[in-house]
Coordinates of C-alpha atoms in Angstrom, one line a residue:
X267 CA 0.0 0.0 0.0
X268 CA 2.9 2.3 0.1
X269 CA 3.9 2.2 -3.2
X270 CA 0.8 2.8 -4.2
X271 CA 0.2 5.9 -2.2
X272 CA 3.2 7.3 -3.2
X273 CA 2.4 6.4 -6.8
X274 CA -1.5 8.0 -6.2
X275 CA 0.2 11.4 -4.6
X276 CA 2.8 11.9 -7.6
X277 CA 0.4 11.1 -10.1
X278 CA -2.2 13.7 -7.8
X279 CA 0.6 16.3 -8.2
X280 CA 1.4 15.8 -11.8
X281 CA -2.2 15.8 -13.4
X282 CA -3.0 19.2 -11.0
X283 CA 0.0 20.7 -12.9
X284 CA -0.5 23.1 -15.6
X285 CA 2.2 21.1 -17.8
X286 CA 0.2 18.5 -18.2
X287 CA -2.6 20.6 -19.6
X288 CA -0.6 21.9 -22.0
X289 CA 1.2 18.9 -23.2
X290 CA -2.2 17.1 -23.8
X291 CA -3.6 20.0 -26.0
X292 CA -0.1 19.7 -27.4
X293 CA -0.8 16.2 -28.6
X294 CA -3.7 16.9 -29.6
X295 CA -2.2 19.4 -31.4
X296 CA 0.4 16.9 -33.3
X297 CA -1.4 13.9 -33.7
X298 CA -4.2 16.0 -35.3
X299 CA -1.4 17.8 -38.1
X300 CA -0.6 13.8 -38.3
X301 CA -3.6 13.2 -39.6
X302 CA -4.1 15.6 -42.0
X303 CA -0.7 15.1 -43.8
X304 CA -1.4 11.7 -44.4
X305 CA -5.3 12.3 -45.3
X306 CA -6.0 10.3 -48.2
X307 CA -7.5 11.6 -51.6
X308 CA -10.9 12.8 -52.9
X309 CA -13.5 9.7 -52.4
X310 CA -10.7 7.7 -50.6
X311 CA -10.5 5.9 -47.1
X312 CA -7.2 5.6 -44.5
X313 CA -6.7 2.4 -42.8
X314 CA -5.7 2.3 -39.3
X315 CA -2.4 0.2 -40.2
X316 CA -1.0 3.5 -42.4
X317 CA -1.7 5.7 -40.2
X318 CA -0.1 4.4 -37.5
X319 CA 2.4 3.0 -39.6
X320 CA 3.3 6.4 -41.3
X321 CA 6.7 8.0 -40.9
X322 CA 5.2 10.5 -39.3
X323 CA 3.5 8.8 -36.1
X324 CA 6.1 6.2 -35.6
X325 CA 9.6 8.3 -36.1
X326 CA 8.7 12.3 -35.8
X327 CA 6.4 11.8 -33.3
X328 CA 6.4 8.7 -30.7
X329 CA 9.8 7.3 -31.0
X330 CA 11.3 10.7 -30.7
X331 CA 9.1 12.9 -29.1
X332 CA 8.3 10.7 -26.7
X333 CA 11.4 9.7 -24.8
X334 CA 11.9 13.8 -24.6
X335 CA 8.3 14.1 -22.7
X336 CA 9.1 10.7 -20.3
X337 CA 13.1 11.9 -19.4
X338 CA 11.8 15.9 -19.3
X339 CA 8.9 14.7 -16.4
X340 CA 11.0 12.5 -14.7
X341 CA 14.7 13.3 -14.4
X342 CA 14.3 15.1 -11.0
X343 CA 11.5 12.7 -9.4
X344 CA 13.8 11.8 -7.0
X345 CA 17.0 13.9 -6.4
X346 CA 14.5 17.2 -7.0
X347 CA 13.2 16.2 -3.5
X348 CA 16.3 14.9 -2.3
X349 CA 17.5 18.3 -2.8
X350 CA 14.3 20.3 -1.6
X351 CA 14.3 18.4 1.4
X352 CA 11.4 16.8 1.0
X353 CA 12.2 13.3 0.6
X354 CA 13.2 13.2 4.5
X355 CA 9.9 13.8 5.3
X356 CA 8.1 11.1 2.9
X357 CA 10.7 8.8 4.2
X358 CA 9.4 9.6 7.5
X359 CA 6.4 8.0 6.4
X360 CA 5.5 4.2 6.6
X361 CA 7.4 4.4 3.1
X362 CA 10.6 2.3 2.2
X363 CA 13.0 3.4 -0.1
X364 CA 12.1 1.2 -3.0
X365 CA 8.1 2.4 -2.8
X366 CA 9.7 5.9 -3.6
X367 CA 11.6 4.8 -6.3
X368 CA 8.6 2.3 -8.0
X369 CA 6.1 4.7 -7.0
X370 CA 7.7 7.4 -8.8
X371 CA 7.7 5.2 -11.7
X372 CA 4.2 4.4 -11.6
X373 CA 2.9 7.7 -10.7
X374 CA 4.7 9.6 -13.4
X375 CA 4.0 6.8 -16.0
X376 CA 0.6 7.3 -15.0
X377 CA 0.8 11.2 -15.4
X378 CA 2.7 11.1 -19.2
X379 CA -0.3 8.3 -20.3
X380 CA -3.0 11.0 -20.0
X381 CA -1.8 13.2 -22.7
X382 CA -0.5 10.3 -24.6
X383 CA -3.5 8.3 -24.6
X384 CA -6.6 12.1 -25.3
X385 CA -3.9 13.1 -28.0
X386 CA -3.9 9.8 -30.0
X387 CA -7.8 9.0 -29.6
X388 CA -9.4 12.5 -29.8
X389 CA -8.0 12.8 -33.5
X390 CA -8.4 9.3 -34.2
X391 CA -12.1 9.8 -33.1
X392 CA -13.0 12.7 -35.5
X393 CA -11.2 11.2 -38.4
X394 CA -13.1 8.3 -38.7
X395 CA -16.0 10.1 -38.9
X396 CA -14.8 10.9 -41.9
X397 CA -11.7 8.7 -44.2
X398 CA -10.2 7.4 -41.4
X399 CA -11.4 3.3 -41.7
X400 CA -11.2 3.2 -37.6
X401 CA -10.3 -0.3 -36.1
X402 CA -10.2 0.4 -32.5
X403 CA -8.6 -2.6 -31.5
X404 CA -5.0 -2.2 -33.3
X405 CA -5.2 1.4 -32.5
X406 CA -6.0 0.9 -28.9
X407 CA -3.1 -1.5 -28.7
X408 CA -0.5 1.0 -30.1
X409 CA -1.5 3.5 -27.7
X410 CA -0.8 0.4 -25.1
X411 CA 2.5 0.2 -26.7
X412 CA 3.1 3.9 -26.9
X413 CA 2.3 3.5 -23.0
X414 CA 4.9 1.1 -22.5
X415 CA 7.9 2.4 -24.3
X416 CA 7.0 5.4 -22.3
X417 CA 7.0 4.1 -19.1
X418 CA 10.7 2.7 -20.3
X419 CA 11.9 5.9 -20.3
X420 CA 10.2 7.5 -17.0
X421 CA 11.9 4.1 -15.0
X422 CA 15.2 5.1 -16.9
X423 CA 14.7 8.9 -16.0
X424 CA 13.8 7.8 -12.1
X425 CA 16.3 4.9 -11.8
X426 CA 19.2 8.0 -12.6
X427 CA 17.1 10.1 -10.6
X428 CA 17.5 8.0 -7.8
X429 CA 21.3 7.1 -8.4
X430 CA 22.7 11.1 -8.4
X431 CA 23.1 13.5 -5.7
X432 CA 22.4 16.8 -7.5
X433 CA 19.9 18.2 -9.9
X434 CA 22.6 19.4 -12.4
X435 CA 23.5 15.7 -12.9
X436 CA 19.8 14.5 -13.2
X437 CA 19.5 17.0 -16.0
X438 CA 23.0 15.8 -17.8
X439 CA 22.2 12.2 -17.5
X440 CA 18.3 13.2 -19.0
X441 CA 20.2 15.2 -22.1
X442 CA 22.3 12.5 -22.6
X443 CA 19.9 9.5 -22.7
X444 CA 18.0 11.1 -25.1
X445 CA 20.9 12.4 -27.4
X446 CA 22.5 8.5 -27.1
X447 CA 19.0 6.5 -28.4
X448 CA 17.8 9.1 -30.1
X449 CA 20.1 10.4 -32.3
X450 CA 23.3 9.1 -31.8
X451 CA 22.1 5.5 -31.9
X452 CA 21.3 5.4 -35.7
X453 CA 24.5 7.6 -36.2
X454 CA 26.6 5.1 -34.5
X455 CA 24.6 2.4 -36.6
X456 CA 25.0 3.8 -40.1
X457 CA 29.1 3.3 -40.5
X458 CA 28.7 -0.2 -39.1
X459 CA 26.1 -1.1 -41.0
X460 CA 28.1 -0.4 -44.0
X461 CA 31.6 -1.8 -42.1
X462 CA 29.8 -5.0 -41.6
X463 CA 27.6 -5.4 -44.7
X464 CA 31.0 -5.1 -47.0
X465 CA 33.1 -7.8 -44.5
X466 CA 30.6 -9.3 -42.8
X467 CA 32.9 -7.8 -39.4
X468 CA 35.4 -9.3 -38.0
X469 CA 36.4 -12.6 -37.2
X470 CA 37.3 -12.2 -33.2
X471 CA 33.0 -11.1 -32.8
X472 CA 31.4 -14.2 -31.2
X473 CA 28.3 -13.3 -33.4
X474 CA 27.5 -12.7 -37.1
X475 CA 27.6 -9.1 -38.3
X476 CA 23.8 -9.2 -38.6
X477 CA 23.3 -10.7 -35.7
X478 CA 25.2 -7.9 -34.1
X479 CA 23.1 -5.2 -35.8
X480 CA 20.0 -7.1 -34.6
X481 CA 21.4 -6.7 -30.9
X482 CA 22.1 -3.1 -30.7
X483 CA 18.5 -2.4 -32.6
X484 CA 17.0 -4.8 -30.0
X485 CA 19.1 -3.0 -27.1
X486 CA 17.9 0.6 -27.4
X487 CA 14.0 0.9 -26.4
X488 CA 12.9 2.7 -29.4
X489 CA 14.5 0.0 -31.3
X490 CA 12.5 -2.7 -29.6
X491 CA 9.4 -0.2 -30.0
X492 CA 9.7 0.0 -33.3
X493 CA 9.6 -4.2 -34.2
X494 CA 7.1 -4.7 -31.4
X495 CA 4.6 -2.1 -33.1
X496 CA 5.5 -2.5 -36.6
X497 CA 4.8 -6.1 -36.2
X498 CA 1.1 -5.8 -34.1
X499 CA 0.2 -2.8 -37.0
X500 CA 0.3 -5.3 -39.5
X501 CA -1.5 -7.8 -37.6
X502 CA 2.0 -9.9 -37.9
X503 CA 2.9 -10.0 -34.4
X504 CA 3.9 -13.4 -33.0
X505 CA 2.1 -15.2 -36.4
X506 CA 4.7 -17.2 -36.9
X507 CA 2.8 -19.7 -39.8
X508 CA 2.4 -16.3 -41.4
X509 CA 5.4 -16.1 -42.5
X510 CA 7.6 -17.7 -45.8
X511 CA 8.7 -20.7 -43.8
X512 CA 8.6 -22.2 -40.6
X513 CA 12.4 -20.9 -40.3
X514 CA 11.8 -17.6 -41.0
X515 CA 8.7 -17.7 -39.1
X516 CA 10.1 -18.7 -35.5
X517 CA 13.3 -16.3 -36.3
X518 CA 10.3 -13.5 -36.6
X519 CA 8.7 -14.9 -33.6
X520 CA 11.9 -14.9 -31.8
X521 CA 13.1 -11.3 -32.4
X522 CA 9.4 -10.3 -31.4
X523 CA 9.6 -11.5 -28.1
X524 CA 13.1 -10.5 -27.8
X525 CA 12.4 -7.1 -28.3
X526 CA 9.0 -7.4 -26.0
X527 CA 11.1 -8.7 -22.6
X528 CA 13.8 -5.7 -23.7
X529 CA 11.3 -3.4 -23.1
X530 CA 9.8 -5.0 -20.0
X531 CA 13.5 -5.3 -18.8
X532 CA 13.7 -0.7 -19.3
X533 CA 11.0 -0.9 -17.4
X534 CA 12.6 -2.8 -14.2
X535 CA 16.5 -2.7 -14.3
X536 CA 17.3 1.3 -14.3
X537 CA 14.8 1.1 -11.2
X538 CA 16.6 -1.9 -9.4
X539 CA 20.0 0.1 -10.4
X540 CA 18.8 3.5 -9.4
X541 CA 17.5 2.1 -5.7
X542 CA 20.7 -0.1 -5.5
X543 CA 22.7 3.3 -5.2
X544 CA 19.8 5.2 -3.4
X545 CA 19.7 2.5 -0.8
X546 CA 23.1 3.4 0.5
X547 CA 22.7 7.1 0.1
X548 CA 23.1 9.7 2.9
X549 CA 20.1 11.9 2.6

């Protein structure tokens, strides 16, 4: 029950903010501009599957504007009231440690789905009254999946939260997690793509060159996001006898589920890590 008191006051605190009124009619906002750019001709209808499979939606808008909102409202959910003071007194509260640290994560993941899920379905909701060819149950699942790679980020933003002293470095560690899977990811990617796809890498690598590539796609959230969601769009996701062979098939099965527990594991280690280092801290 602590946990989830903490989790109810932070989320309280976060949906009484102005911010969050703002970054819903921001949504709104975008998802609605989203819409329009890929409205379909004269006489013509939009399935579900290109919308949310667009460009836009997936790569301008939830794989990178996303982790910015989740690391921007979380990076000083813990050291913020370390600093203020005021994480003496919830500790003086039947609270442990690791409710502060979880609750955060809940509460916040909580706050960042309000905006997430009124700015995808409001939109949604007025297109397919008119060429939007709704099917609520894919779309409602990729706001699920929006949900989740968001909450990967918050419990990255709180589990570095928790693990620094000072706000300064909570704010460095926010600018660079987003800077390393954001942008620098596919920059790092690009030369070794094209290293390993003329050698096939080197011979010392305990794995293929491909394989490799498949592992640091898998590794960063937005990575996993991106397979997880490309696959469920397309009504692919875990089909294995969908695909050319039963070879192929369970390989597309595998790297689905691979890239599932990768984003359940965001969600739990930078916690763990975060209260590991708070647990020994001198508050």
């Amino acid at each position: 029950m602590s946990l989830e008191a903490v989790a109810r006051k932070d989320f309280q605190d976060a949906v009484r903010s102005r911010w969050l009124l703002g970054l819903t009619a921001f949504f709104v906002l975008l998802v609605s501009v989203v819409v329009y750019l890929v409205r379909p001709g004269e006489g013509q209808t939009l399935s579900t599957s290109a919308l949310l499979g667009s460009v836009f939606i997936r790569d301008a808008l939830v794989t990178t504007l996303i982790p910015l909102i989740a690391l921007v409202v979380s990076y000083n959910a813990v050291v913020g009231e370390r600093e203020t003071g005021s994480l003496k007194l919830l500790l003086a509260l039947p609270h442990s440690r690791s409710d502060v640290v979880f609750g955060k994560v809940a509460g916040r993941a909580g706050a960042i789905a309000v905006p997430v899920s009124v700015g995808f379905l409001l939109p949604a909701l007025v297109a397919a009254i008119g060429p939007l060819s709704l099917r609520p149950f894919t779309f409602l699942g990729y706001i699920l999946l929006t949900l989740l790679l968001s909450a990967a980020f918050v419990a990255i933003a709180v589990g570095f939260s928790s693990a620094v002293s000072s706000n300064r470095l909570a704010i460095g560690g926010a600018v660079g997690l987003y800077f390393l899977f954001v942008p620098l990811w596919g920059a790092i990617q690009f030369p070794l793509r094209l290293y390993l796809g003329m050698g096939g890498g080197p011979s010392w690598l305990p794995i293929s060159g491909s394989s490799l590539l498949e592992l640091l796609r898998l590794v960063n959230p937005t990575g996993s996001f991106k397979i997880v969601s490309g696959e469920f769009v397309s009504g692919t996701l875990f089909a294995a006898g969908q695909a050319g062979s039963q070879a192929a098939g369970q390989y597309a099965t595998n790297t689905e589920m691979a890239a599932f527990a990768m984003l359940v594991a965001w969600l739990l280690v930078p916690p763990l890590l975060g209260l590991w280092r708070f647990e020994g801290a001198d508050l």
